[in-house]
Amino acid sequence: MTDQKKPDQSTTPDKHSEKPWGGRFSEPTDAFVERFTASVGFDQRLYHHDITGSIAHATMLAEVGVLTADERDSILEGLQAVKADIEAGTFEWSVSLEDVHMNIEARLTDRIGITGKKLHTGRSRNDQVATDIRLYLRDEIDVIAEELTRLKAGLLDLAEREADTIMPGFTHLQTAQPVTFGHHLLAWYEMLVRDGERLQDCRKRVNVMPLGAAALAGTTYPIDRAMTARLLGFDRPTENSLDSVSDRDFAIEFCSFAALLMTHLSRFSEELVLWTSAQFDFIDLPDRFCTGSSIMPQKKNPDVPELVRGKTGRVNGHLISLLTLMKSQPLAYNKDNQEDKEPLFDTVDTIKGCLKAYADMIPAIRAKADNMRVAAKRGFSTATDLADYLVKKGVAFRDAHEIVGKAVAFGVAENRDLSDMTLEELSRFSDVIGEDVFDVLTLEGSVQARDHLGGTAPDQVRAAVARARKQL
């Protein structure tokens, strides 16, 4: 039997064996495939959270005896030095090292030698990236929550300032009943309250630690996952290693929150675009939030609301992208999951930008109260008040509805609002109408009459603002 030739261990390794996983491979990765599969171009933004997770992991490994104290200290010092290089802009990211994790580990090993190779003991890139994304998203949720609070506070200030300003309320974009501008703004506020609650609820499911699940089955090392979770500020470790590395529900849930938030901001935007138009002319936006036309010198375009409205489709698309990404994946981790980051990152960036724009812009809105009032008098907005008046005088509601309908038809023919008709004219439609009818036909009388929790009366608007400030 002839001897088989053994590999020459003294030669410099081929490029493929320089990869941390290269021992099993007999040829280097195709150059195109290397570029195609690399994620370092976008996941390098996770560097801070990757290093934070590695510091906690190394600390735990030393505590359970897998690393010595000297090895732990060397790793921690090396990781801090790598972080300093990244933040100084002197770190060279390598596509051949594929991702943020291997780039940082390779640089660590360059700095501290073979001890750097011990950092990955008891973990996999599968649980490492799942942990990094959760750490990243948790921090971003806290930033977003602060910006959402700033926007809500600005809305409350504007609502209080405009508690007495009367405008038309609409259904089907047709004049319906008078409301106060402050009350309308508080409707926006309620949408944002729900968004904030959804965000905080999402955070609970983000703040669970997958580290320790390793590739998919856990690890044979005596790790202390509860300790690592405490070090990283997680509420608890995850319960199942298979689910730990493959779960992206938390990212989908966040994008679902974001899609609803953007839907609300888009609704706000639509109204702002309408209200700044010459046809409505209800409000004025500061020049710094608008742009002009290259050919029409008179134009002042509400570009910020328009762009926010447009970005809603972008965020909705990211939600669909993540849902589709996960819909057919078998357990556990699959390379597909690399595609979770760019939609998530862009969603975070988009909603942070939109919230900042709105939080800066909303307090600077100037209401054109006179124009709003004139518009509220059009369209017979106090017709319901007249019907309610008749009911209180003993007329059945359906009869009252018909009586008021005839009065409105007369007003349409005469081009006059109900409040502009004389008592003699109004009493033609019902003999129960008396002089006191004009108390309810005025715009002020209409909004003041709705003086109950959730109503549009100015006092109720101010009370709602006070309650909301306590919650903030």
mmCIF file of C-alpha atoms in Angstrom, residues 90-436:
data_model
loop_
_atom_site.group_PDB
_atom_site.id
_atom_site.type_symbol
_atom_site.label_atom_id
_atom_site.label_comp_id
_atom_site.label_asym_id
_atom_site.label_seq_id
_atom_site.Cartn_x
_atom_site.Cartn_y
_atom_site.Cartn_z
ATOM 1 C CA THR A 90 -8.870 54.354 10.011
ATOM 2 C CA PHE A 91 -10.449 50.880 9.926
ATOM 3 C CA GLU A 92 -10.290 49.208 6.499
ATOM 4 C CA TRP A 93 -13.349 47.093 5.834
ATOM 5 C CA SER A 94 -12.686 44.006 3.716
ATOM 6 C CA VAL A 95 -15.245 42.406 1.409
ATOM 7 C CA SER A 96 -13.258 39.168 1.552
ATOM 8 C CA LEU A 97 -14.082 38.989 5.269
ATOM 9 C CA GLU A 98 -17.760 39.136 4.334
ATOM 10 C CA ASP A 99 -19.393 40.931 7.252
ATOM 11 C CA VAL A 100 -18.966 43.195 10.244
ATOM 12 C CA HIS A 101 -18.376 40.259 12.605
ATOM 13 C CA MET A 102 -15.456 38.688 10.741
ATOM 14 C CA ASN A 103 -13.886 42.054 9.964
ATOM 15 C CA ILE A 104 -13.812 42.979 13.645
ATOM 16 C CA GLU A 105 -12.619 39.539 14.748
ATOM 17 C CA ALA A 106 -9.837 39.524 12.143
ATOM 18 C CA ARG A 107 -8.624 42.960 13.217
ATOM 19 C CA LEU A 108 -8.781 41.888 16.867
ATOM 20 C CA THR A 109 -6.636 38.847 16.106
ATOM 21 C CA ASP A 110 -4.159 41.015 14.197
ATOM 22 C CA ARG A 111 -3.827 43.163 17.320
ATOM 23 C CA ILE A 112 -3.672 40.624 20.132
ATOM 24 C CA GLY A 113 -2.697 37.391 18.420
ATOM 25 C CA ILE A 114 -4.121 33.925 18.957
ATOM 26 C CA THR A 115 -6.186 35.047 21.950
ATOM 27 C CA GLY A 116 -8.409 36.914 19.526
ATOM 28 C CA LYS A 117 -9.398 33.595 17.957
ATOM 29 C CA LYS A 118 -10.821 32.447 21.288
ATOM 30 C CA LEU A 119 -13.512 35.155 21.348
ATOM 31 C CA HIS A 120 -15.864 33.151 19.138
ATOM 32 C CA THR A 121 -15.910 30.190 21.521
ATOM 33 C CA GLY A 122 -19.462 29.184 22.369
ATOM 34 C CA ARG A 123 -21.212 31.289 19.750
ATOM 35 C CA SER A 124 -21.903 31.467 16.014
ATOM 36 C CA ARG A 125 -22.404 34.290 13.593
ATOM 37 C CA ASN A 126 -26.032 33.157 13.569
ATOM 38 C CA ASP A 127 -26.736 34.086 17.180
ATOM 39 C CA GLN A 128 -24.216 36.927 17.023
ATOM 40 C CA VAL A 129 -25.989 38.798 14.235
ATOM 41 C CA ALA A 130 -29.401 38.145 15.764
ATOM 42 C CA THR A 131 -28.115 39.730 18.974
ATOM 43 C CA ASP A 132 -26.503 42.665 17.168
ATOM 44 C CA ILE A 133 -29.701 43.517 15.319
ATOM 45 C CA ARG A 134 -31.719 43.443 18.523
ATOM 46 C CA LEU A 135 -29.203 45.686 20.307
ATOM 47 C CA TYR A 136 -29.234 48.068 17.340
ATOM 48 C CA LEU A 137 -33.013 48.151 17.035
ATOM 49 C CA ARG A 138 -33.505 48.594 20.773
ATOM 50 C CA ASP A 139 -31.308 51.710 20.715
ATOM 51 C CA GLU A 140 -33.050 53.068 17.629
ATOM 52 C CA ILE A 141 -36.478 52.464 19.167
ATOM 53 C CA ASP A 142 -35.460 54.617 22.126
ATOM 54 C CA VAL A 143 -34.310 57.417 19.798
ATOM 55 C CA ILE A 144 -37.519 57.161 17.766
ATOM 56 C CA ALA A 145 -39.618 57.229 20.937
ATOM 57 C CA GLU A 146 -37.951 60.479 21.986
ATOM 58 C CA GLU A 147 -38.597 62.073 18.597
ATOM 59 C CA LEU A 148 -42.195 60.851 18.652
ATOM 60 C CA THR A 149 -42.625 62.449 22.066
ATOM 61 C CA ARG A 150 -41.183 65.715 20.744
ATOM 62 C CA LEU A 151 -43.690 65.699 17.892
ATOM 63 C CA LYS A 152 -46.569 64.970 20.272
ATOM 64 C CA ALA A 153 -45.486 67.808 22.571
ATOM 65 C CA GLY A 154 -45.415 70.198 19.607
ATOM 66 C CA LEU A 155 -48.915 69.112 18.584
ATOM 67 C CA LEU A 156 -50.206 69.748 22.101
ATOM 68 C CA ASP A 157 -48.722 73.243 22.157
ATOM 69 C CA LEU A 158 -50.295 74.089 18.808
ATOM 70 C CA ALA A 159 -53.649 72.557 19.804
ATOM 71 C CA GLU A 160 -53.745 74.634 22.977
ATOM 72 C CA ARG A 161 -52.866 77.773 21.050
ATOM 73 C CA GLU A 162 -55.670 77.098 18.561
ATOM 74 C CA ALA A 163 -58.289 75.810 21.022
ATOM 75 C CA ASP A 164 -60.740 78.603 20.073
ATOM 76 C CA THR A 165 -59.993 78.701 16.342
ATOM 77 C CA ILE A 166 -63.026 77.481 14.380
ATOM 78 C CA MET A 167 -62.695 75.563 11.137
ATOM 79 C CA PRO A 168 -64.970 73.298 9.118
ATOM 80 C CA GLY A 169 -64.947 69.641 10.010
ATOM 81 C CA PHE A 170 -65.249 67.344 7.011
ATOM 82 C CA THR A 171 -66.642 63.997 6.029
ATOM 83 C CA HIS A 172 -66.129 62.872 2.422
ATOM 84 C CA LEU A 173 -64.100 66.142 2.204
ATOM 85 C CA GLN A 174 -67.459 67.940 2.325
ATOM 86 C CA THR A 175 -68.248 70.482 5.029
ATOM 87 C CA ALA A 176 -69.961 68.620 7.871
ATOM 88 C CA GLN A 177 -69.914 70.489 11.210
ATOM 89 C CA PRO A 178 -67.809 73.205 12.783
ATOM 90 C CA VAL A 179 -64.881 72.041 14.888
ATOM 91 C CA THR A 180 -61.976 73.800 16.502
ATOM 92 C CA PHE A 181 -58.554 73.610 14.920
ATOM 93 C CA GLY A 182 -57.186 72.520 18.283
ATOM 94 C CA HIS A 183 -59.623 69.603 18.340
ATOM 95 C CA HIS A 184 -58.567 68.554 14.844
ATOM 96 C CA LEU A 185 -54.915 68.576 15.881
ATOM 97 C CA LEU A 186 -55.710 66.420 18.889
ATOM 98 C CA ALA A 187 -57.100 63.802 16.500
ATOM 99 C CA TRP A 188 -53.605 63.621 15.011
ATOM 100 C CA TYR A 189 -52.223 63.377 18.530
ATOM 101 C CA GLU A 190 -54.388 60.339 19.312
ATOM 102 C CA MET A 191 -52.987 58.523 16.287
ATOM 103 C CA LEU A 192 -49.454 59.163 17.533
ATOM 104 C CA VAL A 193 -50.364 57.964 21.025
ATOM 105 C CA ARG A 194 -51.347 54.602 19.550
ATOM 106 C CA ASP A 195 -48.135 54.558 17.516
ATOM 107 C CA GLY A 196 -46.110 55.160 20.666
ATOM 108 C CA GLU A 197 -47.874 52.337 22.472
ATOM 109 C CA ARG A 198 -47.202 49.980 19.575
ATOM 110 C CA LEU A 199 -43.539 50.987 19.568
ATOM 111 C CA GLN A 200 -43.107 50.285 23.277
ATOM 112 C CA ASP A 201 -44.932 46.989 22.946
ATOM 113 C CA CYS A 202 -42.623 46.037 20.087
ATOM 114 C CA ARG A 203 -39.600 46.913 22.238
ATOM 115 C CA LYS A 204 -40.568 44.199 24.737
ATOM 116 C CA ARG A 205 -40.116 41.522 22.080
ATOM 117 C CA VAL A 206 -36.954 43.112 20.714
ATOM 118 C CA ASN A 207 -35.351 43.074 24.164
ATOM 119 C CA VAL A 208 -34.825 39.295 24.385
ATOM 120 C CA MET A 209 -31.324 37.861 23.925
ATOM 121 C CA PRO A 210 -30.554 35.095 21.398
ATOM 122 C CA LEU A 211 -26.817 34.932 22.175
ATOM 123 C CA GLY A 212 -25.891 31.446 23.328
ATOM 124 C CA ALA A 213 -28.059 29.690 20.777
ATOM 125 C CA ALA A 214 -24.855 29.340 18.713
ATOM 126 C CA ALA A 215 -25.459 28.020 15.185
ATOM 127 C CA LEU A 216 -28.839 26.454 15.968
ATOM 128 C CA ALA A 217 -28.575 23.866 18.752
ATOM 129 C CA GLY A 218 -26.809 25.679 21.571
ATOM 130 C CA THR A 219 -23.243 24.954 22.696
ATOM 131 C CA THR A 220 -21.363 22.382 24.755
ATOM 132 C CA TYR A 221 -19.509 25.090 26.692
ATOM 133 C CA PRO A 222 -20.765 25.961 30.207
ATOM 134 C CA ILE A 223 -22.095 29.389 29.233
ATOM 135 C CA ASP A 224 -24.207 31.581 31.511
ATOM 136 C CA ARG A 225 -26.805 33.141 29.237
ATOM 137 C CA ALA A 226 -28.584 34.909 32.074
ATOM 138 C CA MET A 227 -25.351 36.727 32.938
ATOM 139 C CA THR A 228 -24.781 37.784 29.333
ATOM 140 C CA ALA A 229 -28.367 39.019 29.124
ATOM 141 C CA ARG A 230 -27.872 41.137 32.261
ATOM 142 C CA LEU A 231 -24.640 42.597 30.916
ATOM 143 C CA LEU A 232 -26.369 43.610 27.688
ATOM 144 C CA GLY A 233 -29.530 44.951 29.335
ATOM 145 C CA PHE A 234 -31.858 42.322 27.901
ATOM 146 C CA ASP A 235 -34.933 41.331 29.861
ATOM 147 C CA ARG A 236 -34.125 37.637 29.482
ATOM 148 C CA PRO A 237 -32.492 35.083 27.164
ATOM 149 C CA THR A 238 -34.560 33.425 24.469
ATOM 150 C CA GLU A 239 -35.999 29.980 25.242
ATOM 151 C CA ASN A 240 -35.345 27.947 22.083
ATOM 152 C CA SER A 241 -32.068 27.880 20.162
ATOM 153 C CA LEU A 242 -33.647 27.054 16.793
ATOM 154 C CA ASP A 243 -36.074 29.946 16.995
ATOM 155 C CA SER A 244 -33.410 32.238 18.453
ATOM 156 C CA VAL A 245 -31.234 32.309 15.346
ATOM 157 C CA SER A 246 -34.041 32.317 12.771
ATOM 158 C CA ASP A 247 -36.593 34.671 14.311
ATOM 159 C CA ARG A 248 -37.055 38.041 12.639
ATOM 160 C CA ASP A 249 -40.566 38.663 13.961
ATOM 161 C CA PHE A 250 -39.270 41.610 15.953
ATOM 162 C CA ALA A 251 -37.988 43.320 12.800
ATOM 163 C CA ILE A 252 -41.272 42.679 10.989
ATOM 164 C CA GLU A 253 -43.202 43.992 13.973
ATOM 165 C CA PHE A 254 -41.086 47.132 14.029
ATOM 166 C CA CYS A 255 -41.668 47.674 10.311
ATOM 167 C CA SER A 256 -45.386 47.159 10.885
ATOM 168 C CA PHE A 257 -45.293 49.893 13.514
ATOM 169 C CA ALA A 258 -43.365 52.069 11.088
ATOM 170 C CA ALA A 259 -45.874 51.490 8.270
ATOM 171 C CA LEU A 260 -48.749 52.567 10.527
ATOM 172 C CA LEU A 261 -46.816 55.584 11.749
ATOM 173 C CA MET A 262 -46.066 56.608 8.172
ATOM 174 C CA THR A 263 -49.712 56.082 7.240
ATOM 175 C CA HIS A 264 -50.641 58.567 9.944
ATOM 176 C CA LEU A 265 -47.954 61.044 8.896
ATOM 177 C CA SER A 266 -49.165 60.649 5.315
ATOM 178 C CA ARG A 267 -52.691 61.560 6.392
ATOM 179 C CA PHE A 268 -51.328 64.610 8.199
ATOM 180 C CA SER A 269 -49.353 65.473 5.075
ATOM 181 C CA GLU A 270 -52.386 65.262 2.826
ATOM 182 C CA GLU A 271 -54.258 67.725 5.011
ATOM 183 C CA LEU A 272 -51.293 70.090 5.203
ATOM 184 C CA VAL A 273 -50.976 70.018 1.414
ATOM 185 C CA LEU A 274 -54.687 70.791 1.068
ATOM 186 C CA TRP A 275 -54.689 73.479 3.732
ATOM 187 C CA THR A 276 -51.726 75.346 2.226
ATOM 188 C CA SER A 277 -53.343 75.423 -1.226
ATOM 189 C CA ALA A 278 -54.964 78.593 -2.531
ATOM 190 C CA GLN A 279 -58.277 76.753 -2.597
ATOM 191 C CA PHE A 280 -58.242 76.207 1.189
ATOM 192 C CA ASP A 281 -55.659 78.725 2.470
ATOM 193 C CA PHE A 282 -56.145 77.586 6.077
ATOM 194 C CA ILE A 283 -52.527 77.603 7.235
ATOM 195 C CA ASP A 284 -49.099 78.892 6.400
ATOM 196 C CA LEU A 285 -45.983 76.742 6.628
ATOM 197 C CA PRO A 286 -42.638 78.404 7.368
ATOM 198 C CA ASP A 287 -40.547 79.098 4.280
ATOM 199 C CA ARG A 288 -37.764 76.880 5.594
ATOM 200 C CA PHE A 289 -40.001 73.828 5.115
ATOM 201 C CA CYS A 290 -41.031 74.713 1.562
ATOM 202 C CA THR A 291 -39.407 75.158 -1.825
ATOM 203 C CA GLY A 292 -40.103 77.223 -4.915
ATOM 204 C CA SER A 293 -40.460 76.636 -8.634
ATOM 205 C CA SER A 294 -37.696 77.026 -11.199
ATOM 206 C CA ILE A 295 -40.123 78.706 -13.607
ATOM 207 C CA MET A 296 -43.087 80.025 -11.585
ATOM 208 C CA PRO A 297 -41.866 82.720 -9.176
ATOM 209 C CA GLN A 298 -45.074 82.819 -7.134
ATOM 210 C CA LYS A 299 -44.928 79.165 -6.070
ATOM 211 C CA LYS A 300 -44.408 78.017 -2.490
ATOM 212 C CA ASN A 301 -44.528 74.235 -2.492
ATOM 213 C CA PRO A 302 -45.136 72.154 0.673
ATOM 214 C CA ASP A 303 -42.319 69.767 -0.194
ATOM 215 C CA VAL A 304 -41.769 68.356 3.300
ATOM 216 C CA PRO A 305 -45.352 67.070 3.704
ATOM 217 C CA GLU A 306 -45.359 65.846 0.103
ATOM 218 C CA LEU A 307 -42.108 63.936 0.558
ATOM 219 C CA VAL A 308 -43.257 62.395 3.840
ATOM 220 C CA ARG A 309 -46.445 61.307 2.077
ATOM 221 C CA GLY A 310 -44.327 59.736 -0.663
ATOM 222 C CA LYS A 311 -41.975 57.955 1.730
ATOM 223 C CA THR A 312 -44.929 56.044 3.144
ATOM 224 C CA GLY A 313 -44.804 53.754 0.107
ATOM 225 C CA ARG A 314 -41.123 53.136 0.736
ATOM 226 C CA VAL A 315 -41.727 51.979 4.315
ATOM 227 C CA ASN A 316 -44.748 49.891 3.327
ATOM 228 C CA GLY A 317 -42.542 48.203 0.755
ATOM 229 C CA HIS A 318 -39.956 47.306 3.383
ATOM 230 C CA LEU A 319 -42.647 45.659 5.512
ATOM 231 C CA ILE A 320 -43.780 43.540 2.561
ATOM 232 C CA SER A 321 -40.151 42.731 1.781
ATOM 233 C CA LEU A 322 -39.525 41.322 5.266
ATOM 234 C CA LEU A 323 -42.800 39.408 5.336
ATOM 235 C CA THR A 324 -41.946 37.840 1.992
ATOM 236 C CA LEU A 325 -38.376 37.156 3.110
ATOM 237 C CA MET A 326 -39.553 35.027 6.019
ATOM 238 C CA LYS A 327 -42.630 33.335 4.590
ATOM 239 C CA SER A 328 -40.988 30.144 3.267
ATOM 240 C CA GLN A 329 -37.898 29.689 5.397
ATOM 241 C CA PRO A 330 -37.407 26.329 7.094
ATOM 242 C CA LEU A 331 -35.731 26.275 10.504
ATOM 243 C CA ALA A 332 -33.174 27.380 11.402
ATOM 244 C CA TYR A 333 -30.904 30.101 9.967
ATOM 245 C CA ASN A 334 -30.727 30.657 6.200
ATOM 246 C CA LYS A 335 -28.610 33.028 4.119
ATOM 247 C CA ASP A 336 -31.879 34.708 3.084
ATOM 248 C CA ASN A 337 -31.796 36.464 6.447
ATOM 249 C CA GLN A 338 -28.937 38.629 5.271
ATOM 250 C CA GLU A 339 -31.638 40.487 3.342
ATOM 251 C CA ASP A 340 -33.318 41.627 6.565
ATOM 252 C CA LYS A 341 -30.898 44.450 7.289
ATOM 253 C CA GLU A 342 -31.214 46.898 4.422
ATOM 254 C CA PRO A 343 -35.034 47.153 4.643
ATOM 255 C CA LEU A 344 -34.800 47.482 8.425
ATOM 256 C CA PHE A 345 -32.005 50.054 8.323
ATOM 257 C CA ASP A 346 -33.776 52.147 5.699
ATOM 258 C CA THR A 347 -37.045 51.988 7.638
ATOM 259 C CA VAL A 348 -35.274 53.283 10.743
ATOM 260 C CA ASP A 349 -33.560 56.077 8.811
ATOM 261 C CA THR A 350 -36.757 57.057 7.006
ATOM 262 C CA ILE A 351 -39.008 57.344 10.025
ATOM 263 C CA LYS A 352 -36.344 59.166 12.037
ATOM 264 C CA GLY A 353 -36.049 61.728 9.262
ATOM 265 C CA CYS A 354 -39.816 62.102 8.860
ATOM 266 C CA LEU A 355 -40.380 62.482 12.600
ATOM 267 C CA LYS A 356 -37.647 65.081 12.881
ATOM 268 C CA ALA A 357 -39.100 67.075 9.996
ATOM 269 C CA TYR A 358 -42.565 67.026 11.551
ATOM 270 C CA ALA A 359 -41.382 67.711 15.099
ATOM 271 C CA ASP A 360 -39.550 70.790 13.796
ATOM 272 C CA MET A 361 -42.342 71.935 11.478
ATOM 273 C CA ILE A 362 -45.581 71.449 13.446
ATOM 274 C CA PRO A 363 -44.941 74.069 16.181
ATOM 275 C CA ALA A 364 -44.205 76.661 13.480
ATOM 276 C CA ILE A 365 -47.543 76.263 11.650
ATOM 277 C CA ARG A 366 -49.544 79.500 11.539
ATOM 278 C CA ALA A 367 -53.316 79.165 11.347
ATOM 279 C CA LYS A 368 -55.274 81.601 9.166
ATOM 280 C CA ALA A 369 -58.217 81.830 11.523
ATOM 281 C CA ASP A 370 -60.280 84.259 9.416
ATOM 282 C CA ASN A 371 -60.110 82.006 6.362
ATOM 283 C CA MET A 372 -61.024 78.973 8.434
ATOM 284 C CA ARG A 373 -64.015 80.789 9.869
ATOM 285 C CA VAL A 374 -65.288 81.871 6.464
ATOM 286 C CA ALA A 375 -64.969 78.290 5.224
ATOM 287 C CA ALA A 376 -66.835 76.971 8.267
ATOM 288 C CA LYS A 377 -69.799 79.198 7.425
ATOM 289 C CA ARG A 378 -70.024 77.662 3.969
ATOM 290 C CA GLY A 379 -71.804 74.374 3.438
ATOM 291 C CA PHE A 380 -74.477 74.802 6.151
ATOM 292 C CA SER A 381 -72.212 73.376 8.843
ATOM 293 C CA THR A 382 -74.700 74.135 11.641
ATOM 294 C CA ALA A 383 -77.548 72.178 10.030
ATOM 295 C CA THR A 384 -77.176 69.361 12.564
ATOM 296 C CA ASP A 385 -77.385 71.925 15.364
ATOM 297 C CA LEU A 386 -80.731 73.125 13.995
ATOM 298 C CA ALA A 387 -81.993 69.531 13.866
ATOM 299 C CA ASP A 388 -80.872 68.962 17.470
ATOM 300 C CA TYR A 389 -82.621 72.221 18.459
ATOM 301 C CA LEU A 390 -85.897 70.986 16.948
ATOM 302 C CA VAL A 391 -85.607 67.624 18.709
ATOM 303 C CA LYS A 392 -85.128 69.369 22.029
ATOM 304 C CA LYS A 393 -88.348 71.276 21.248
ATOM 305 C CA GLY A 394 -90.220 67.975 20.931
ATOM 306 C CA VAL A 395 -89.940 67.302 17.190
ATOM 307 C CA ALA A 396 -89.128 63.699 16.219
ATOM 308 C CA PHE A 397 -85.613 63.433 14.810
ATOM 309 C CA ARG A 398 -86.672 62.184 11.365
ATOM 310 C CA ASP A 399 -89.161 65.044 11.075
ATOM 311 C CA ALA A 400 -86.494 67.468 12.248
ATOM 312 C CA HIS A 401 -84.121 66.076 9.624
ATOM 313 C CA GLU A 402 -86.678 66.767 6.867
ATOM 314 C CA ILE A 403 -87.424 70.264 8.171
ATOM 315 C CA VAL A 404 -83.764 71.222 8.191
ATOM 316 C CA GLY A 405 -83.264 69.686 4.753
ATOM 317 C CA LYS A 406 -85.940 72.008 3.376
ATOM 318 C CA ALA A 407 -84.341 74.979 5.127
ATOM 319 C CA VAL A 408 -80.985 74.080 3.566
ATOM 320 C CA ALA A 409 -82.588 73.799 0.128
ATOM 321 C CA PHE A 410 -83.977 77.297 0.611
ATOM 322 C CA GLY A 411 -80.521 78.495 1.626
ATOM 323 C CA VAL A 412 -78.943 76.938 -1.441
ATOM 324 C CA ALA A 413 -81.467 78.683 -3.668
ATOM 325 C CA GLU A 414 -80.924 82.013 -1.903
ATOM 326 C CA ASN A 415 -77.159 81.530 -1.480
ATOM 327 C CA ARG A 416 -77.432 82.190 2.255
ATOM 328 C CA ASP A 417 -76.306 80.269 5.324
ATOM 329 C CA LEU A 418 -78.812 79.205 7.976
ATOM 330 C CA SER A 419 -77.375 81.739 10.400
ATOM 331 C CA ASP A 420 -78.009 84.511 7.864
ATOM 332 C CA MET A 421 -81.746 83.798 7.593
ATOM 333 C CA THR A 422 -84.283 85.793 9.546
ATOM 334 C CA LEU A 423 -86.495 84.322 12.257
ATOM 335 C CA GLU A 424 -89.473 84.810 9.956
ATOM 336 C CA GLU A 425 -87.816 82.818 7.205
ATOM 337 C CA LEU A 426 -86.774 79.995 9.511
ATOM 338 C CA SER A 427 -90.165 79.753 11.198
ATOM 339 C CA ARG A 428 -91.742 78.962 7.837
ATOM 340 C CA PHE A 429 -90.302 75.497 8.151
ATOM 341 C CA SER A 430 -91.437 74.873 11.743
ATOM 342 C CA ASP A 431 -93.524 76.902 14.163
ATOM 343 C CA VAL A 432 -91.430 75.722 17.140
ATOM 344 C CA ILE A 433 -88.457 77.767 15.966
ATOM 345 C CA GLY A 434 -88.000 80.802 18.200
ATOM 346 C CA GLU A 435 -85.541 83.621 18.778
ATOM 347 C CA ASP A 436 -83.253 81.315 20.761
#
